[in-house]
Structure formats: structure tokens, C-alpha cells
Short mmCIF file of C-alpha atoms and ligand atoms in Angstrom, two decimals:
data_model
loop_
_atom_site.label_atom_id
_atom_site.label_comp_id
_atom_site.label_asym_id
_atom_site.label_seq_id
_atom_site.Cartn_x
_atom_site.Cartn_y
_atom_site.Cartn_z
CA UNK A 17 -102.74 19.00 -122.69
CA UNK A 18 -105.34 17.85 -125.37
CA UNK A 19 -107.74 15.87 -124.23
CA UNK A 20 -109.63 15.65 -127.38
CA UNK A 21 -109.81 12.23 -129.31
CA UNK A 22 -108.28 11.65 -132.30
CA UNK A 23 -109.97 12.30 -135.40
CA UNK A 24 -109.42 9.75 -138.01
CA UNK A 25 -110.04 10.12 -141.85
CA UNK A 26 -110.57 6.92 -143.27
CA UNK A 27 -111.05 5.52 -147.26
CA UNK A 28 -111.24 2.07 -146.74
CA UNK A 29 -110.85 0.57 -150.24
CA UNK A 30 -109.20 -2.88 -149.14
CA UNK A 31 -112.71 -3.51 -146.99
CA UNK A 32 -114.80 -2.00 -150.06
CA UNK A 33 -112.80 -3.67 -153.39
CA UNK A 34 -111.30 -7.04 -151.98
CA UNK A 35 -114.23 -8.84 -150.08
CA UNK A 36 -113.13 -12.08 -149.76
CA UNK A 37 -109.73 -11.39 -148.94
CA UNK A 38 -110.02 -10.90 -145.47
CA UNK A 39 -112.63 -11.31 -142.19
CA UNK A 40 -114.00 -8.02 -140.88
CA UNK A 41 -112.83 -8.23 -137.50
CA UNK A 42 -112.17 -6.14 -133.98
CA UNK A 43 -109.11 -5.71 -131.97
CA UNK A 44 -109.63 -6.94 -128.28
CA UNK A 45 -110.42 -5.34 -125.48
CA UNK A 46 -107.23 -4.66 -123.17
CA UNK A 47 -107.34 -3.29 -119.37
CA UNK A 48 -105.41 -0.18 -119.99
CA UNK A 49 -103.97 0.96 -122.88
CA UNK A 50 -101.62 3.65 -122.76
CA UNK A 51 -99.28 4.91 -125.49
CA UNK A 52 -96.09 5.31 -124.73
CA UNK A 53 -94.51 6.41 -127.99
CA UNK A 54 -95.81 8.62 -130.92
CA UNK A 55 -94.57 9.47 -134.01
CA UNK A 56 -95.38 13.51 -134.13
CA UNK A 57 -94.32 13.62 -137.66
CA UNK A 58 -95.95 10.56 -138.90
CA UNK A 59 -98.96 11.75 -137.05
CA UNK A 60 -99.08 15.20 -138.84
CA UNK A 61 -98.35 13.32 -142.04
CA UNK A 62 -101.50 11.44 -141.74
CA UNK A 63 -103.66 14.55 -140.60
CA UNK A 64 -103.74 13.56 -137.00
CA UNK A 65 -103.00 15.48 -133.95
CA UNK A 66 -100.21 13.78 -132.30
CA UNK A 67 -101.54 15.01 -128.81
CA UNK A 68 -104.88 13.26 -129.33
CA UNK A 69 -103.18 9.95 -129.90
CA UNK A 70 -101.86 10.23 -126.39
CA UNK A 71 -105.50 10.54 -125.08
CA UNK A 72 -107.34 7.53 -123.64
CA UNK A 73 -109.52 7.54 -126.32
CA UNK A 74 -106.12 7.63 -128.65
CA UNK A 75 -104.68 5.02 -126.82
CA UNK A 76 -108.21 2.42 -126.99
CA UNK A 77 -107.87 3.51 -130.84
CA UNK A 78 -104.31 2.57 -131.17
CA UNK A 79 -104.65 -0.73 -129.07
CA UNK A 80 -107.44 -2.27 -131.38
CA UNK A 81 -109.96 -1.97 -127.94
CA UNK A 82 -112.05 0.35 -129.60
CA UNK A 83 -112.11 1.01 -133.43
CA UNK A 84 -112.43 4.72 -134.37
CA UNK A 85 -115.34 6.36 -136.42
CA UNK A 86 -114.97 5.32 -140.09
CA UNK A 87 -112.57 2.08 -139.66
CA UNK A 88 -112.96 -1.04 -141.25
CA UNK A 89 -111.05 -3.16 -139.28
CA UNK A 90 -109.97 -6.67 -140.83
CA UNK A 91 -107.80 -9.03 -140.76
CA UNK A 92 -106.25 -9.90 -144.27
CA UNK A 93 -105.33 -13.62 -145.25
CA UNK A 94 -102.37 -14.90 -146.98
CA UNK A 95 -100.23 -17.42 -147.48
CA UNK A 96 -96.15 -17.64 -147.57
CA UNK A 97 -93.03 -19.93 -147.86
CA UNK A 98 -91.68 -19.60 -144.54
CA UNK A 99 -88.15 -20.92 -144.57
CA UNK A 100 -88.70 -22.46 -147.98
CA UNK A 101 -91.66 -24.51 -146.52
CA UNK A 102 -95.08 -23.31 -148.25
CA UNK A 103 -98.00 -22.46 -145.79
CA UNK A 104 -101.17 -22.41 -147.61
CA UNK A 105 -102.59 -20.30 -144.75
CA UNK A 106 -101.30 -17.75 -142.60
CA UNK A 107 -102.76 -14.16 -142.36
CA UNK A 108 -103.27 -11.41 -139.86
CA UNK A 109 -102.78 -14.02 -136.87
CA UNK A 110 -102.24 -10.83 -134.27
CA UNK A 111 -103.28 -7.75 -136.48
CA UNK A 112 -105.71 -5.73 -138.19
CA UNK A 113 -105.77 -3.28 -140.67
CA UNK A 114 -107.86 -0.53 -139.35
CA UNK A 115 -108.33 1.53 -142.63
CA UNK A 116 -106.46 3.59 -145.33
CA UNK A 117 -105.59 7.24 -144.43
CA UNK A 118 -104.72 9.59 -147.41
CA UNK A 119 -101.88 11.81 -146.04
CA UNK A 120 -100.69 15.10 -146.91
CA UNK A 121 -98.70 14.50 -149.76
CA UNK A 122 -102.03 12.33 -151.35
CA UNK A 123 -100.38 9.03 -150.75
CA UNK A 124 -102.87 6.56 -149.60
CA UNK A 125 -101.59 5.00 -146.15
CA UNK A 126 -102.68 1.78 -144.16
CA UNK A 127 -103.30 2.46 -140.83
CA UNK A 128 -102.83 -1.07 -139.17
CA UNK A 129 -102.41 -2.77 -135.43
CA UNK A 130 -99.92 -5.35 -134.52
CA UNK A 131 -100.73 -7.40 -131.31
CA UNK A 132 -104.27 -6.25 -131.37
CA UNK A 133 -105.49 -9.85 -130.27
CA UNK A 134 -106.41 -13.55 -131.97
CA UNK A 135 -108.23 -13.38 -134.95
CA UNK A 136 -109.33 -16.80 -137.41
CA UNK A 137 -105.75 -16.96 -138.62
CA UNK A 138 -104.05 -16.98 -135.23
CA UNK A 139 -103.37 -20.74 -135.32
CA UNK A 140 -101.75 -21.68 -131.92
CA UNK A 141 -100.93 -18.07 -131.43
CA UNK A 142 -102.30 -16.13 -128.57
CA UNK A 143 -102.73 -12.90 -131.11
CA UNK A 144 -100.34 -10.56 -128.77
CA UNK A 145 -97.23 -9.04 -128.95
CA UNK A 146 -95.06 -7.47 -125.92
CA UNK A 147 -93.40 -4.46 -125.77
CA UNK A 148 -89.82 -5.40 -126.51
CA UNK A 149 -90.60 -6.42 -130.24
CA UNK A 150 -92.86 -3.71 -130.58
CA UNK A 151 -90.46 -0.91 -129.72
CA UNK A 152 -87.89 -2.92 -131.95
CA UNK A 153 -89.79 -2.58 -135.08
CA UNK A 154 -90.41 1.23 -134.16
CA UNK A 155 -86.76 2.13 -133.56
CA UNK A 156 -85.46 -0.10 -136.44
CA UNK A 157 -88.29 1.14 -138.68
CA UNK A 158 -87.61 4.86 -137.85
CA UNK A 159 -83.98 4.11 -138.76
CA UNK A 160 -84.46 2.39 -141.56
CA UNK A 161 -86.71 5.19 -142.37
CA UNK A 162 -83.97 8.06 -141.55
CA UNK A 163 -81.43 6.14 -143.80
CA UNK A 164 -83.75 6.86 -146.66
CA UNK A 165 -84.48 3.16 -147.11
CA UNK A 166 -88.22 2.35 -147.74
CA UNK A 167 -90.30 0.98 -144.73
CA UNK A 168 -93.38 0.75 -143.03
CA UNK A 169 -93.38 3.08 -140.06
CA UNK A 170 -94.58 2.96 -136.32
CA UNK A 171 -96.98 5.62 -135.46
CA UNK A 172 -97.12 4.16 -131.95
CA UNK A 173 -96.48 2.27 -129.64
CA UNK A 174 -99.39 1.37 -126.81
CA UNK A 175 -98.89 -0.65 -123.56
CA UNK A 176 -101.98 -2.71 -123.06
CA UNK A 177 -101.68 -3.19 -119.34
CA UNK A 178 -102.02 -6.95 -119.59
CA UNK A 179 -99.17 -9.34 -118.84
CA UNK A 180 -98.44 -11.94 -121.67
CA UNK A 181 -96.72 -14.58 -121.27
CA UNK A 182 -93.14 -15.37 -123.23
CA UNK A 183 -90.23 -17.10 -121.71
CA UNK A 184 -91.77 -15.26 -118.29
CA UNK A 185 -94.19 -12.48 -118.10
CA UNK A 186 -93.93 -9.35 -120.50
CA UNK A 187 -96.03 -6.21 -120.65
CA UNK A 188 -98.48 -6.44 -123.51
CA UNK A 189 -97.91 -3.96 -126.25
CA UNK A 190 -99.56 -3.05 -129.74
CA UNK A 191 -97.90 -1.57 -132.78
CA UNK A 192 -99.81 1.01 -134.90
CA UNK A 193 -97.83 0.84 -138.21
CA UNK A 194 -98.40 2.76 -141.58
CA UNK A 195 -97.77 1.28 -144.74
CA UNK A 196 -98.23 2.27 -148.82
CA UNK A 197 -100.18 -1.25 -148.49
CA UNK A 198 -99.78 -4.87 -146.63
CA UNK A 199 -100.38 -6.45 -150.25
CA UNK A 200 -97.63 -9.17 -149.98
CA UNK A 201 -96.34 -11.77 -152.18
CA UNK A 202 -97.74 -14.21 -150.18
CA UNK A 203 -101.29 -12.67 -150.76
CA UNK A 204 -100.70 -13.71 -154.33
CA UNK A 205 -99.66 -17.00 -153.28
CA UNK A 206 -102.74 -17.50 -150.76
CA UNK A 207 -105.30 -17.34 -153.96
CA UNK A 208 -102.82 -18.73 -156.73
CA UNK A 209 -102.17 -22.04 -154.61
CA UNK A 210 -105.90 -22.27 -154.83
CA UNK A 211 -106.28 -22.18 -158.11
CA UNK A 212 -108.93 -19.02 -157.77
CA UNK A 213 -107.29 -17.06 -161.19
CA UNK A 214 -110.14 -14.63 -161.00
CA UNK A 215 -108.93 -13.49 -157.39
CA UNK A 216 -105.31 -13.21 -158.20
CA UNK A 217 -106.60 -11.27 -161.17
CA UNK A 218 -108.66 -8.79 -158.86
CA UNK A 219 -105.77 -8.98 -156.60
CA UNK A 220 -103.24 -7.66 -159.58
CA UNK A 221 -105.92 -4.93 -160.61
CA UNK A 222 -106.36 -3.42 -157.09
CA UNK A 223 -102.31 -3.67 -156.78
CA UNK A 224 -101.71 -2.03 -159.98
CA UNK A 225 -104.20 0.54 -159.28
CA UNK A 226 -102.58 1.60 -155.83
CA UNK A 227 -99.24 0.82 -156.69
CA UNK A 228 -98.39 1.23 -160.08
CA UNK A 229 -101.83 3.22 -161.80
CA UNK A 230 -99.66 4.38 -164.67
CA UNK A 231 -99.83 0.44 -165.83
CA UNK A 232 -103.75 0.07 -165.63
CA UNK A 233 -104.45 0.46 -169.01
CA UNK A 234 -101.03 -1.71 -170.40
CA UNK A 235 -101.64 -4.87 -172.57
CA UNK A 236 -98.70 -6.31 -170.60
CA UNK A 237 -99.69 -4.91 -167.25
CA UNK A 238 -99.15 -8.29 -165.09
CA UNK A 239 -95.61 -8.50 -166.55
CA UNK A 240 -94.99 -4.99 -166.17
CA UNK A 241 -96.57 -5.03 -162.59
CA UNK A 242 -93.86 -8.33 -162.07
CA UNK A 243 -91.33 -6.38 -163.40
CA UNK A 244 -91.99 -3.46 -161.13
CA UNK A 245 -92.14 -5.32 -158.33
CA UNK A 246 -88.87 -6.86 -159.11
CA UNK A 247 -87.04 -3.42 -159.71
CA UNK A 248 -88.42 -2.23 -156.20
CA UNK A 249 -86.84 -5.10 -154.07
CA UNK A 250 -83.81 -5.09 -156.19
CA UNK A 251 -83.21 -1.50 -155.01
CA UNK A 252 -84.85 -2.32 -151.37
CA UNK A 253 -82.09 -4.96 -150.90
CA UNK A 254 -79.12 -3.35 -151.89
CA UNK A 255 -80.16 -0.67 -149.65
CA UNK A 256 -79.86 -3.47 -147.22
CA UNK A 257 -76.79 -4.77 -148.08
CA UNK A 258 -75.23 -1.06 -148.12
CA UNK A 259 -76.68 -0.39 -144.92
CA UNK A 260 -75.33 -4.14 -142.97
CA UNK A 261 -79.23 -4.65 -142.37
CA UNK A 262 -80.02 -7.85 -141.70
CA UNK A 263 -83.88 -8.83 -142.18
CA UNK A 264 -83.91 -12.15 -140.93
CA UNK A 265 -86.83 -13.25 -141.73
CA UNK A 266 -87.25 -12.92 -145.44
CA UNK A 267 -90.26 -15.12 -146.02
CA UNK A 268 -92.75 -14.47 -149.25
CA UNK A 269 -95.18 -13.15 -146.49
CA UNK A 270 -93.01 -10.97 -145.04
CA UNK A 271 -92.29 -9.34 -148.67
CA UNK A 272 -94.31 -6.46 -149.82
CA UNK A 273 -95.46 -5.51 -153.30
CA UNK A 274 -94.99 -1.85 -152.50
CA UNK A 275 -90.95 -2.17 -151.89
CA UNK A 276 -90.88 -1.73 -148.38
CA UNK A 277 -89.12 -3.00 -145.53
CA UNK A 278 -91.94 -5.09 -143.17
CA UNK A 279 -92.19 -6.90 -140.26
CA UNK A 280 -89.02 -6.63 -137.83
CA UNK A 281 -88.86 -9.79 -136.29
CA UNK A 282 -85.31 -10.97 -135.11
CA UNK A 283 -83.61 -8.27 -137.83
CA UNK A 284 -80.09 -6.60 -136.61
CA UNK A 285 -77.57 -4.39 -138.15
CA UNK A 286 -74.37 -5.48 -138.34
CA UNK A 287 -71.46 -4.70 -136.44
CA UNK A 288 -68.45 -6.58 -138.22
CA UNK A 289 -68.68 -7.14 -141.73
CA UNK A 290 -69.69 -10.84 -142.51
CA UNK A 291 -71.03 -11.87 -145.38
CA UNK A 292 -72.46 -15.11 -143.56
CA UNK A 293 -73.83 -12.88 -140.32
CA UNK A 294 -77.05 -14.41 -138.68
CA UNK A 295 -78.75 -13.05 -135.44
CA UNK A 296 -82.15 -14.94 -135.37
CA UNK A 297 -82.13 -17.81 -133.28
CA UNK A 298 -84.72 -19.92 -135.44
CA UNK A 299 -82.69 -19.31 -138.81
CA UNK A 300 -80.56 -22.25 -137.80
CA UNK A 301 -79.30 -23.16 -141.67
CA UNK A 302 -78.58 -19.60 -142.44
CA UNK A 303 -81.12 -19.05 -145.16
CA UNK A 304 -81.65 -15.47 -144.53
CA UNK A 305 -77.87 -14.40 -143.81
CA UNK A 306 -76.38 -10.82 -144.44
CA UNK A 307 -74.80 -11.93 -147.75
CA UNK A 308 -77.63 -14.47 -148.85
CA UNK A 309 -80.24 -12.03 -149.20
CA UNK A 310 -80.07 -10.99 -152.74
CA UNK A 311 -80.32 -14.50 -153.66
CA UNK A 312 -83.17 -15.17 -151.47
CA UNK A 313 -85.56 -11.82 -152.38
CA UNK A 314 -84.80 -13.83 -156.17
CA UNK A 315 -86.20 -16.84 -154.84
CA UNK A 316 -89.21 -14.88 -153.49
CA UNK A 317 -89.80 -12.65 -156.44
CA UNK A 318 -90.05 -16.57 -158.75
CA UNK A 319 -92.85 -17.44 -156.20
CA UNK A 320 -94.75 -14.35 -157.24
CA UNK A 321 -94.23 -14.49 -161.04
CA UNK A 322 -95.69 -18.05 -160.45
CA UNK A 323 -98.56 -16.61 -159.51
CA UNK A 324 -98.93 -14.37 -162.18
CA UNK A 325 -98.03 -16.82 -164.83
CA UNK A 326 -102.05 -17.50 -165.70
CA UNK A 327 -102.28 -13.91 -166.28
CA UNK A 328 -99.38 -12.89 -168.07
CA UNK A 329 -100.55 -15.39 -170.81
CA UNK A 330 -103.90 -16.92 -170.31
CA UNK A 331 -103.52 -18.84 -173.37
CA UNK A 332 -100.25 -20.16 -173.64
CA UNK A 333 -98.03 -21.05 -170.56
CA UNK A 334 -95.34 -21.82 -171.85
CA UNK A 335 -94.83 -18.60 -173.30
CA UNK A 336 -96.01 -17.02 -170.07
CA UNK A 337 -93.41 -18.64 -168.00
CA UNK A 338 -90.56 -17.74 -170.38
CA UNK A 339 -91.87 -14.13 -170.65
CA UNK A 340 -92.16 -14.13 -166.52
CA UNK A 341 -88.48 -16.01 -166.11
CA UNK A 342 -86.95 -12.75 -168.64
CA UNK A 343 -88.12 -10.82 -165.94
CA UNK A 344 -86.87 -12.53 -163.07
CA UNK A 345 -83.28 -12.51 -165.04
CA UNK A 346 -83.11 -9.02 -164.53
CA UNK A 347 -82.76 -9.18 -161.03
CA UNK A 348 -79.32 -9.62 -160.50
CA UNK A 349 -78.22 -6.91 -162.67
CA UNK A 350 -81.08 -4.33 -161.06
CA UNK A 351 -79.44 -5.49 -157.83
CA UNK A 352 -75.68 -4.95 -158.93
CA UNK A 353 -76.40 -1.82 -160.30
CA UNK A 354 -78.17 -0.08 -157.35
CA UNK A 355 -75.60 -1.90 -154.81
CA UNK A 356 -72.91 -0.56 -156.89
CA UNK A 357 -74.79 3.12 -157.36
CA UNK A 358 -74.90 2.98 -153.33
CA UNK A 359 -71.05 1.77 -153.20
CA UNK A 360 -69.90 4.51 -155.06
CA UNK A 361 -71.79 6.94 -153.22
CA UNK A 362 -70.39 5.60 -149.37
CA UNK A 363 -66.82 5.79 -151.32
CA UNK A 364 -67.27 9.35 -152.55
CA UNK A 365 -67.31 8.73 -156.09
CA UNK A 366 -69.68 11.29 -158.12
CA UNK A 367 -68.25 9.70 -161.68
CA UNK A 368 -68.91 6.21 -162.72
CA UNK A 369 -66.37 4.15 -164.25
CA UNK A 370 -67.17 0.63 -165.30
CA UNK A 371 -64.14 -0.78 -163.33
CA UNK A 372 -65.68 0.88 -160.25
CA UNK A 373 -67.49 -2.81 -159.58
CA UNK A 374 -63.82 -4.13 -158.79
CA UNK A 375 -63.09 -1.62 -156.45
CA UNK A 376 -66.03 -2.31 -154.57
CA UNK A 377 -65.83 -5.81 -154.60
CA UNK A 378 -62.45 -5.61 -153.42
CA UNK A 379 -63.05 -3.64 -150.81
CA UNK A 380 -66.01 -6.41 -149.05
CA UNK A 381 -63.33 -8.86 -149.75
CA UNK A 382 -60.73 -6.96 -147.87
CA UNK A 383 -63.40 -6.63 -144.85
CA UNK A 384 -64.01 -10.26 -144.61
CA UNK A 385 -62.74 -12.09 -142.03
CA UNK A 386 -61.32 -8.74 -140.55
CA UNK A 387 -63.59 -7.92 -137.51
CA UNK A 388 -63.94 -4.55 -139.03
CA UNK A 389 -67.03 -2.51 -137.73
CA UNK A 390 -69.07 -1.93 -141.40
CA UNK A 391 -70.23 1.27 -140.65
CA UNK A 392 -67.71 2.94 -138.95
CA UNK A 393 -65.25 1.86 -141.30
CA UNK A 394 -67.01 4.25 -143.81
CA UNK A 395 -67.11 7.23 -141.33
CA UNK A 396 -63.62 6.69 -140.74
CA UNK A 397 -62.36 6.43 -144.22
CA UNK A 398 -63.85 9.58 -144.98
CA UNK A 399 -61.51 11.11 -142.77
CA UNK A 400 -58.61 9.66 -145.10
CA UNK A 401 -59.44 11.21 -148.43
CA UNK A 402 -56.34 13.76 -147.97
CA UNK A 403 -54.60 11.31 -145.30
CA UNK A 404 -52.40 8.12 -145.33
CA UNK A 405 -54.99 5.44 -144.30
CA UNK A 406 -53.39 4.97 -141.01
CA UNK A 407 -56.32 5.16 -138.78
CA UNK A 408 -58.88 3.02 -140.85
CA UNK A 409 -56.23 0.96 -141.25
CA UNK A 410 -56.12 0.38 -137.35
CA UNK A 411 -59.64 -1.31 -137.83
CA UNK A 412 -58.12 -4.19 -139.96
CA UNK A 413 -56.55 -7.40 -137.78
CA UNK A 414 -54.36 -7.27 -140.96
CA UNK A 415 -53.18 -3.88 -142.33
CA UNK A 416 -51.67 -5.17 -145.44
CA UNK A 417 -55.18 -6.45 -147.18
CA UNK A 418 -56.34 -2.67 -146.37
CA UNK A 419 -52.89 -1.24 -147.37
CA UNK A 420 -53.58 -2.40 -151.07
CA UNK A 421 -57.33 -1.76 -151.38
CA UNK A 422 -56.45 2.05 -149.85
CA UNK A 423 -54.32 2.29 -152.55
CA UNK A 424 -56.83 1.20 -155.48
CA UNK A 425 -59.40 3.78 -153.95
CA UNK A 426 -56.77 6.58 -153.69
CA UNK A 427 -55.80 6.35 -157.07
CA UNK A 428 -59.67 5.92 -158.42
CA UNK A 429 -60.12 9.46 -156.02
CA UNK A 430 -57.61 10.87 -158.65
CA UNK A 431 -60.22 10.97 -161.35
CA UNK A 432 -62.70 12.84 -159.05
CA UNK A 433 -62.65 16.74 -159.54
CA UNK A 434 -63.87 17.53 -156.46
CA UNK A 435 -62.07 19.04 -153.41
CA UNK A 436 -60.70 16.65 -150.36
CA UNK A 437 -63.07 18.51 -147.99
CA UNK A 438 -66.00 18.00 -150.63
CA UNK A 439 -65.51 14.24 -150.97
CA UNK A 440 -65.51 13.87 -147.34
CA UNK A 441 -68.78 15.81 -147.03
CA UNK A 442 -70.27 13.68 -149.70
CA UNK A 443 -69.23 10.51 -147.62
CA UNK A 444 -70.57 11.77 -144.60
CA UNK A 445 -73.88 12.78 -146.32
CA UNK A 446 -74.65 8.85 -146.95
CA UNK A 447 -72.57 6.95 -144.78
CA UNK A 448 -74.40 7.17 -141.08
CA UNK A 449 -72.63 7.50 -138.38
CA UNK A 450 -75.53 6.83 -135.85
CA UNK A 451 -77.53 2.96 -136.70
CA UNK A 452 -79.53 1.03 -134.16
CA UNK A 453 -76.48 -0.63 -132.68
CA UNK A 454 -77.49 -3.90 -131.17
CA UNK A 455 -76.87 -3.53 -128.01
CA UNK A 456 -78.23 0.09 -128.00
CA UNK A 457 -81.69 -1.31 -129.03
CA UNK A 458 -81.23 -4.31 -126.43
CA UNK A 459 -80.66 -1.70 -123.26
CA UNK A 460 -83.69 0.39 -124.40
CA UNK A 461 -85.88 -2.61 -124.86
CA UNK A 462 -84.79 -4.26 -121.39
CA UNK A 463 -85.83 -0.40 -119.81
CA UNK A 464 -88.75 -0.48 -121.15
CA UNK A 465 -89.85 -3.60 -120.04
CA UNK A 466 -89.55 -1.99 -116.42
CA UNK A 467 -91.67 0.64 -117.87
CA UNK A 468 -89.37 3.08 -118.67
CA UNK A 469 -89.35 4.37 -121.75
CA UNK A 470 -86.50 7.25 -121.79
CA UNK A 471 -83.51 5.29 -123.48
CA UNK A 472 -85.98 4.27 -126.20
CA UNK A 473 -87.21 7.72 -126.70
CA UNK A 474 -83.88 9.39 -126.64
CA UNK A 475 -82.45 6.64 -129.52
CA UNK A 476 -85.46 7.19 -131.44
CA UNK A 477 -84.41 10.87 -131.46
CA UNK A 478 -80.89 9.86 -132.13
CA UNK A 479 -81.78 7.75 -135.25
CA UNK A 480 -83.84 10.15 -136.83
CA UNK A 481 -80.71 11.91 -138.32
CA UNK A 482 -78.09 9.23 -138.66
CA UNK A 483 -75.49 11.42 -140.58
CA UNK A 484 -74.83 14.60 -138.80
CA UNK A 485 -72.40 13.66 -135.95
CA UNK A 486 -73.31 15.68 -132.67
CA UNK A 487 -71.34 16.22 -129.31
CA UNK A 488 -72.27 14.00 -126.74
CA UNK A 489 -73.45 11.03 -128.75
CA UNK A 490 -70.66 9.13 -128.67
CA UNK A 491 -71.66 6.35 -127.36
CA UNK A 492 -74.27 5.66 -129.85
CA UNK A 493 -71.52 5.63 -132.66
CA UNK A 494 -69.21 2.72 -131.36
CA UNK A 495 -69.56 -0.81 -132.01
CA UNK A 496 -71.19 -3.36 -129.13
CA UNK A 497 -68.56 -3.58 -126.22
CA UNK A 498 -66.74 -7.05 -126.67
CA UNK A 499 -68.40 -8.62 -123.71
CA UNK A 500 -72.06 -7.81 -125.20
CA UNK A 501 -70.83 -11.45 -126.94
CA UNK A 502 -72.27 -12.73 -130.20
CA UNK A 503 -75.60 -11.05 -130.43
CA UNK A 504 -79.38 -13.35 -131.08
CA UNK A 505 -82.80 -12.38 -131.45
CA UNK A 506 -85.49 -13.93 -131.34
CA UNK A 507 -88.77 -13.97 -133.85
CA UNK A 508 -90.80 -10.70 -133.30
CA UNK A 509 -93.63 -12.66 -131.12
P1 AMP B 622 -94.16 -13.13 -138.76
O1 AMP B 622 -93.12 -14.46 -138.33
O2 AMP B 622 -94.32 -12.51 -137.36
O3 AMP B 622 -94.34 -12.80 -139.74
O4 AMP B 622 -95.60 -14.11 -138.66
C1 AMP B 622 -96.10 -15.35 -139.12
C2 AMP B 622 -97.29 -15.64 -139.19
O5 AMP B 622 -97.67 -15.91 -137.91
C3 AMP B 622 -98.56 -14.58 -139.43
O6 AMP B 622 -99.80 -15.26 -140.15
C4 AMP B 622 -98.66 -14.18 -138.08
O7 AMP B 622 -99.96 -13.31 -138.07
C5 AMP B 622 -98.81 -15.22 -137.20
N1 AMP B 622 -98.35 -14.94 -135.84
C6 AMP B 622 -97.29 -14.46 -135.43
N2 AMP B 622 -97.31 -14.29 -134.02
C7 AMP B 622 -98.37 -14.79 -133.89
C8 AMP B 622 -98.83 -14.65 -132.22
N3 AMP B 622 -98.28 -14.24 -131.01
N4 AMP B 622 -100.26 -14.64 -132.55
C9 AMP B 622 -101.13 -15.20 -133.56
N5 AMP B 622 -100.41 -15.23 -134.62
C10 AMP B 622 -99.00 -14.96 -134.81
MG1 MG B 623 -95.45 -11.27 -141.08
#
């Protein structure tokens, strides 16, 4: 058992280069920080000894109680459209950026603590987080990573020894998370809303240096930055939709410039396929419903475009708007291409035919209102490559709808040169069998609230390899039992 404290090597460009974009800030003292989950693999990627993170000094570092040497802790400022309404003053209200670490691949990563106490941006909040939402972000984020979806990642979950009031008392906790940066659409909006164009430019230059360094000397760098963010987000949202993921709170302050999924609050994975699925208790209008995510992403990107307009052409606003609009208009096609590419893979197609879009759309159309488990469907379908479809048909309320689509798929498969087994294998390589099923996540969180982290740990372990079926894990592959009822999530506070 290691007793050495962790040794972090920071290089803090945000603190050094972006004065005026944050407030230097320390985390709050907490009574008894204890690291309950550590991401060993990610720790090593950050050149950290996982065992050292679990020491008392490690827990103090990861709870915000004691900043490690070399850290430059700060609270970032940002704004954001929340459910369509602009909030000019948000920011890290319960989080701090400890600093940046260059990982073993030479990539710069932010180390950020969520739940580390009040900051100047806390407004009415207590600055804290509780174990349930911290572990939900840990579990779901790691599942997304294993599914190959860009995301911030959890490095550790640390309990604080405090009781926090949230519909009763809950154990306080802090999530240590890692991101390629925490620059959000809302970070640009904060300065743009105040008419501080120089700051917007400074932020854009910093962002380009950090995420798109090849654009640094490009005369159209700001327009191209916008286009890059548009393509990254188109790809990301397509990945969400392909995986059946509903983010739940796609406010512009929760949309990254890097294209990573961020801020897992009231998120959930679909059981039954339903474009109108909403899990968040606060999304009463269904603004961020499963099927609306692409449209809302484009809306958010338009807010980013507005911020960049004065940089795109400082002399001619009409021209800048035209260029930004053209860039935004590429989103639907980029999204559809990414989605179709993913759907082809899910359906076992290695060749690309133009009419595949009809096959893909016909499938989602056929699934509507059928109570079909979205994730289970594709795994079942993979068993039918050389078969008659009966076992997949049984998943539908009305088998007739499926039969029609199945024939279409079967005739399309004729055009593939692979063997039945090869097609099955490649379908199983992209269609997960294990996702963070809502009832499984809830079970793990409920136990963690009572101080038992075993279920959370095993769930993380199972989800690390979502594609390989393993004996003994049958319950992880099943949709929620009927008595679980409709699923509701609450904002990640
Ligand atoms: P979120 O919904 O988690 O993306 O947060 C939206 C805004 O509310 C951000 O500025 C957060 O920092 C802030 N916030 C959320 N929860 C709290 C809290 N418990 N205390 C202070 N600020 C919070
Ligand atoms: Mg947020």
C-alpha cells in the first residue's frame, strides 16, 4: 500500500494566458476526504500513481481541500443559454480548475474538481455535490468513453465527510474530472455579450492554439474554428443518437469547443426507442428530447457563430454573417453523414450505397411506438444475419412493421461480400451489449449513498468493455424490469 502523496506535474496555460477569464480560487476545507473510486488507467495516462491518489493527501488534493504543488486553482467564468434563455453570468459555481497536465500521449488535459465549494460564481448555490450525481457522471462518462464517444472523464470520486442537504441529507462528494479543455460555447458568450471583442479574440486565439493549432496562421482562422466546432459537434451528437444517449441539459454552457460530452446531469440511455424520450425532471417542454438533440446542437452552434461574427470579418458584418451562416448550414449534412456512417456499421454494412439512408430511416420509423429496446435490438439483429428474423420480430409489438424492414435489410445484405459470421461479428463490434442501464445506475447510486461502492465499481468494470458478451453479466444486458416504471432524472446538483 502506497503512502506517497501523488505528484502532479502541471503546466497551467489557462491561468497564465487568460487573466480576466477566471478568478483564482481555492477549494473549500472538508472534514474527512476519502477517495472512493479511482480510475487507474486514466491516472497512469496522466503520469499519476493511482495508489497515491487514494492516500489521505491524494484525497485532500482531489476534494479541493488542499491544492497540490504546482496547481493554479481557479474558477472559470462563462455565460450560457439555459433552456433558451440567456444567463449572462454563470461560471464555475461549484468547481475549480486545478491545472493542466500533459499526458503520456503528449496531450494537454484539464484537471478539474466538481463539488469543491462555493466560488464567486455560486449565486444561490452551496457549491457542493453529492455522491449520487458524482457517481452518475463517473459511470456514464466512462461508459461513453468505452463506447468510443468523446467525453470528459472521471479520474476519481472523493467523499468529503459532509452531509449535504438535497431532498434530505446526502453524503457530499467531489468528482475529479479530466477534459481536453473546459472551454464552452458559454465562455465565448460571456465576453461577446459584454461587447468585449478583444477578449473574444484572445479566447479564440487561445482555443485555436490549444485545439486547432494548424489554423494558427490561417487568414480565415476564426471562420475555420467555427467550422471545426460545427463538425466536431455534428459527429458527437450523431454518436449520442446512435448510442441512444440523451444528455438532458444541452445548454450552451454545457457544450464544449473540443467536441467532448460534458456535464452529465440528468442524462440517460434509452431503453425503448422513442424520439420524444425525455428523462430530466426540469425539461418540461421536452426541449432536449432524444430526437431533438441535433436541432438543439445547431441552435447552440448559432450562438457560438454570433460570438465569432466580429472576428470573421471586422469590416463587414453582413459578409461575416453570411460566412457564419454558410458554415452553420453545413451542420445537417455533416450530422446525417455521421449518423448514416454509424447506422451502416450498426447494420453490418461495409459498403456504402446512397439508398442506405432509406434503410436507416425506415428502421427508426419502424421502431417508433413499438416498445423495442434500442440497444437490445441491434444485438438481436446480429443473430439473424443468416436467419428468418423471428427472434428480433418478437421484440416488436406489431411484428408486421418489422417484417417489412427485415426483408429490406436482408436484400441489402446480399450486396455485401462478407460471410454471415463476419457480418455478425462486425455488428457486435459496434453495437454494445452493456450500456449504463438506468435501473442499474440507480441501484449503484442508492448503495453508494449508504457508503457501499461495490455496485458502482462493478458497473464501471462491466462497462469498460461494452461489446464483448461475458457469462454471468446477463442482468446488465437487460432493459429495466417493467416495475421500474418511467425513468426520471434530476439535475446533477
Ligand atoms: P449545470 O446545470 O450543472 O451545468 O450548472 C449550471 C450553473 O449552475 C453553473 O454555473 C454551475 O456552476 C452552477 N451550479 C450548479 N450547481 C451548483 C451548486 N450546488 N452551487 C453553486 N453553483 C452551482
Ligand atoms: Mg454545466
